[in-house]
PDB file of C-alpha atoms in Angstrom:
ATOM      1  CA  ILE A   1      -4.489 -10.212 -65.388  1.00  0.00           C
ATOM      2  CA  TYR A   2      -1.151 -12.028 -65.433  1.00  0.00           C
ATOM      3  CA  LEU A   3       1.784  -9.915 -64.440  1.00  0.00           C
ATOM      4  CA  TYR A   4       4.336  -9.347 -67.131  1.00  0.00           C
ATOM      5  CA  ARG A   5       7.459 -11.066 -65.842  1.00  0.00           C
ATOM      6  CA  ILE A   6       7.810 -10.054 -62.245  1.00  0.00           C
ATOM      7  CA  GLY A   7      10.527 -11.933 -60.416  1.00  0.00           C
ATOM      8  CA  ILE A   8      10.614 -12.324 -56.645  1.00  0.00           C
ATOM      9  CA  GLY A   9      13.522 -13.875 -54.805  1.00  0.00           C
ATOM     10  CA  PHE A  10      16.927 -13.301 -53.292  1.00  0.00           C
ATOM     11  CA  VAL A  11      20.204 -11.991 -54.690  1.00  0.00           C
ATOM     12  CA  GLY A  12      23.769 -11.916 -53.417  1.00  0.00           C
ATOM     13  CA  LYS A  13      25.283  -8.655 -52.263  1.00  0.00           C
ATOM     14  CA  ASP A  14      27.507  -8.433 -55.343  1.00  0.00           C
ATOM     15  CA  LEU A  15      24.637  -8.520 -57.829  1.00  0.00           C
ATOM     16  CA  VAL A  16      24.905  -5.136 -59.510  1.00  0.00           C
ATOM     17  CA  SER A  17      23.081  -5.585 -62.811  1.00  0.00           C
ATOM     18  CA  LEU A  18      19.718  -3.865 -62.644  1.00  0.00           C
ATOM     19  CA  ASN A  19      18.832  -5.349 -66.029  1.00  0.00           C
ATOM     20  CA  LYS A  20      18.524  -8.920 -64.754  1.00  0.00           C
ATOM     21  CA  ILE A  21      15.624 -10.598 -63.002  1.00  0.00           C
ATOM     22  CA  PRO A  22      16.295 -12.535 -59.739  1.00  0.00           C
ATOM     23  CA  GLY A  23      17.603 -15.998 -60.506  1.00  0.00           C
ATOM     24  CA  TRP A  24      19.424 -15.134 -63.709  1.00  0.00           C
ATOM     25  CA  GLU A  25      22.670 -14.093 -62.033  1.00  0.00           C
ATOM     26  CA  PRO A  26      25.083 -16.112 -59.857  1.00  0.00           C
ATOM     27  CA  ASN A  27      24.035 -16.349 -56.182  1.00  0.00           C
ATOM     28  CA  SER A  28      20.430 -15.518 -56.927  1.00  0.00           C
ATOM     29  CA  ILE A  29      17.103 -17.314 -56.981  1.00  0.00           C
ATOM     30  CA  GLY A  30      13.774 -16.136 -58.355  1.00  0.00           C
ATOM     31  CA  TYR A  31      10.200 -17.284 -58.814  1.00  0.00           C
ATOM     32  CA  HIS A  32       8.770 -15.703 -61.972  1.00  0.00           C
ATOM     33  CA  SER A  33       5.174 -14.660 -62.558  1.00  0.00           C
ATOM     34  CA  ASP A  34       4.896 -15.265 -66.288  1.00  0.00           C
ATOM     35  CA  ASP A  35       5.696 -18.985 -66.319  1.00  0.00           C
ATOM     36  CA  GLY A  36       5.757 -20.087 -62.657  1.00  0.00           C
ATOM     37  CA  ASN A  37       9.319 -21.288 -63.114  1.00  0.00           C
ATOM     38  CA  ILE A  38      12.116 -21.014 -60.602  1.00  0.00           C
ATOM     39  CA  PHE A  39      15.499 -19.760 -61.715  1.00  0.00           C
ATOM     40  CA  ILE A  40      18.584 -20.628 -59.697  1.00  0.00           C
ATOM     41  CA  SER A  41      21.727 -18.766 -60.778  1.00  0.00           C
ATOM     42  CA  LYS A  42      20.977 -19.191 -64.506  1.00  0.00           C
ATOM     43  CA  ASN A  43      18.609 -17.826 -67.127  1.00  0.00           C
ATOM     44  CA  ILE A  44      16.993 -21.220 -67.779  1.00  0.00           C
ATOM     45  CA  GLY A  45      14.173 -22.015 -65.383  1.00  0.00           C
ATOM     46  CA  ASP A  46      12.767 -25.210 -63.953  1.00  0.00           C
ATOM     47  CA  LYS A  47       9.088 -26.003 -63.458  1.00  0.00           C
ATOM     48  CA  TYR A  48       8.168 -24.916 -59.960  1.00  0.00           C
ATOM     49  CA  GLY A  49       4.723 -23.557 -59.187  1.00  0.00           C
ATOM     50  CA  PRO A  50       1.729 -21.842 -60.671  1.00  0.00           C
ATOM     51  CA  GLN A  51       1.896 -18.530 -62.479  1.00  0.00           C
ATOM     52  CA  TYR A  52       0.918 -15.594 -60.327  1.00  0.00           C
ATOM     53  CA  LYS A  53      -1.154 -12.615 -61.266  1.00  0.00           C
ATOM     54  CA  ASP A  54      -2.644  -9.363 -60.056  1.00  0.00           C
ATOM     55  CA  LYS A  55      -3.869  -9.613 -56.426  1.00  0.00           C
ATOM     56  CA  ASP A  56      -1.883 -12.807 -55.654  1.00  0.00           C
ATOM     57  CA  ILE A  57       0.286 -12.656 -52.546  1.00  0.00           C
ATOM     58  CA  ILE A  58       3.731 -14.187 -52.995  1.00  0.00           C
ATOM     59  CA  GLY A  59       6.054 -14.865 -50.081  1.00  0.00           C
ATOM     60  CA  CYS A  60       9.645 -16.047 -50.042  1.00  0.00           C
ATOM     61  CA  CYS A  61      11.580 -17.692 -47.252  1.00  0.00           C
ATOM     62  CA  ILE A  62      15.124 -18.910 -46.694  1.00  0.00           C
ATOM     63  CA  ASP A  63      15.463 -21.989 -44.491  1.00  0.00           C
ATOM     64  CA  TYR A  64      19.065 -21.665 -43.296  1.00  0.00           C
ATOM     65  CA  ILE A  65      18.932 -24.947 -41.358  1.00  0.00           C
ATOM     66  CA  ASN A  66      18.070 -27.066 -44.406  1.00  0.00           C
ATOM     67  CA  LYS A  67      19.770 -24.755 -46.942  1.00  0.00           C
ATOM     68  CA  THR A  68      16.581 -24.384 -48.938  1.00  0.00           C
ATOM     69  CA  VAL A  69      14.346 -21.649 -50.233  1.00  0.00           C
ATOM     70  CA  PHE A  70      10.618 -21.840 -50.674  1.00  0.00           C
ATOM     71  CA  PHE A  71       7.926 -19.528 -51.925  1.00  0.00           C
ATOM     72  CA  THR A  72       4.290 -19.208 -50.958  1.00  0.00           C
ATOM     73  CA  LYS A  73       1.298 -18.234 -53.034  1.00  0.00           C
ATOM     74  CA  ASN A  74      -1.710 -16.786 -51.218  1.00  0.00           C
ATOM     75  CA  GLY A  75      -0.539 -18.349 -47.942  1.00  0.00           C
ATOM     76  CA  GLU A  76       0.113 -21.836 -49.314  1.00  0.00           C
ATOM     77  CA  LYS A  77       3.673 -23.159 -49.162  1.00  0.00           C
ATOM     78  CA  LEU A  78       5.132 -24.319 -52.468  1.00  0.00           C
ATOM     79  CA  LYS A  79       7.901 -26.910 -52.560  1.00  0.00           C
ATOM     80  CA  SER A  80      11.337 -26.252 -51.089  1.00  0.00           C
ATOM     81  CA  VAL A  81      14.356 -26.172 -53.385  1.00  0.00           C
ATOM     82  CA  GLU A  82      17.998 -26.522 -52.474  1.00  0.00           C
ATOM     83  CA  PHE A  83      19.803 -23.212 -52.520  1.00  0.00           C
ATOM     84  CA  PHE A  84      22.912 -22.308 -50.610  1.00  0.00           C
ATOM     85  CA  SER A  85      25.025 -19.226 -50.930  1.00  0.00           C
ATOM     86  CA  THR A  86      28.104 -18.254 -48.988  1.00  0.00           C
ATOM     87  CA  GLU A  87      27.183 -14.638 -49.669  1.00  0.00           C
ATOM     88  CA  GLU A  88      24.780 -12.553 -47.672  1.00  0.00           C
ATOM     89  CA  LEU A  89      21.422 -12.590 -49.492  1.00  0.00           C
ATOM     90  CA  PHE A  90      18.947  -9.767 -49.945  1.00  0.00           C
ATOM     91  CA  PRO A  91      15.296  -9.828 -51.015  1.00  0.00           C
ATOM     92  CA  ALA A  92      14.785  -8.670 -54.583  1.00  0.00           C
ATOM     93  CA  VAL A  93      11.905  -7.876 -56.907  1.00  0.00           C
ATOM     94  CA  SER A  94      12.147  -7.057 -60.581  1.00  0.00           C
ATOM     95  CA  PHE A  95       9.712  -5.625 -63.085  1.00  0.00           C
ATOM     96  CA  ARG A  96       9.730  -5.556 -66.859  1.00  0.00           C
ATOM     97  CA  LYS A  97       7.327  -2.648 -67.316  1.00  0.00           C
ATOM     98  CA  LYS A  98       7.557   0.795 -65.761  1.00  0.00           C
ATOM     99  CA  ASP A  99       3.900   0.974 -64.725  1.00  0.00           C
ATOM    100  CA  GLN A 100       3.902  -2.173 -62.558  1.00  0.00           C
ATOM    101  CA  GLU A 101       3.748  -1.895 -58.799  1.00  0.00           C
ATOM    102  CA  ILE A 102       3.630  -4.168 -55.777  1.00  0.00           C
ATOM    103  CA  ARG A 103       3.395  -3.817 -52.006  1.00  0.00           C
ATOM    104  CA  LEU A 104       6.071  -5.386 -49.823  1.00  0.00           C
ATOM    105  CA  ASN A 105       5.826  -6.701 -46.276  1.00  0.00           C
ATOM    106  CA  PHE A 106       9.029  -7.313 -44.334  1.00  0.00           C
ATOM    107  CA  GLY A 107       7.179  -8.221 -41.148  1.00  0.00           C
ATOM    108  CA  GLU A 108       5.532  -4.930 -40.229  1.00  0.00           C
ATOM    109  CA  ARG A 109       2.188  -6.689 -40.832  1.00  0.00           C
ATOM    110  CA  ASP A 110       1.240 -10.317 -40.214  1.00  0.00           C
ATOM    111  CA  PHE A 111       2.185 -12.661 -43.030  1.00  0.00           C
ATOM    112  CA  ILE A 112      -0.518 -14.637 -44.835  1.00  0.00           C
ATOM    113  CA  PHE A 113       1.663 -17.770 -44.489  1.00  0.00           C
ATOM    114  CA  ASP A 114       1.950 -18.972 -40.892  1.00  0.00           C
ATOM    115  CA  ILE A 115       5.717 -18.680 -40.606  1.00  0.00           C
ATOM    116  CA  ARG A 116       5.720 -19.062 -36.799  1.00  0.00           C
ATOM    117  CA  THR A 117       4.147 -22.522 -36.970  1.00  0.00           C
ATOM    118  CA  TYR A 118       6.558 -23.500 -39.752  1.00  0.00           C
ATOM    119  CA  ILE A 119       9.565 -22.441 -37.656  1.00  0.00           C
ATOM    120  CA  ASN A 120       8.242 -24.172 -34.534  1.00  0.00           C
ATOM    121  CA  GLU A 121       7.751 -27.435 -36.435  1.00  0.00           C
ATOM    122  CA  LYS A 122      11.219 -27.256 -37.974  1.00  0.00           C
ATOM    123  CA  THR A 123      13.015 -26.512 -34.683  1.00  0.00           C
ATOM    124  CA  LYS A 124      11.447 -29.260 -32.534  1.00  0.00           C
TER     125      LYS A 124
END
């Protein structure tokens, strides 16, 4: 079952509209389930990765050194995209239907993607 337009990403601290999906507002980026597109501060997306659906595990990461963001799907890294904001960024998830739900992991459990190896390789 494909998820009806869930957006996962990051938003700036001044994003106050709860009617917008991550990526549609300035200083925000979002990877959307329905089309696999990435949206970077505008409501027109670019081809990015595969669609995601029920039971898929999506991760998102900011690489502050390279000023990029990347997403993962089921532990596999998708491509990095340039994204830099002078604002503090916060993780964000949006739904289009009231009955949708997801589980979030902010590090209290191991990540599917091996973030430690990624960091070690980038900081050598």
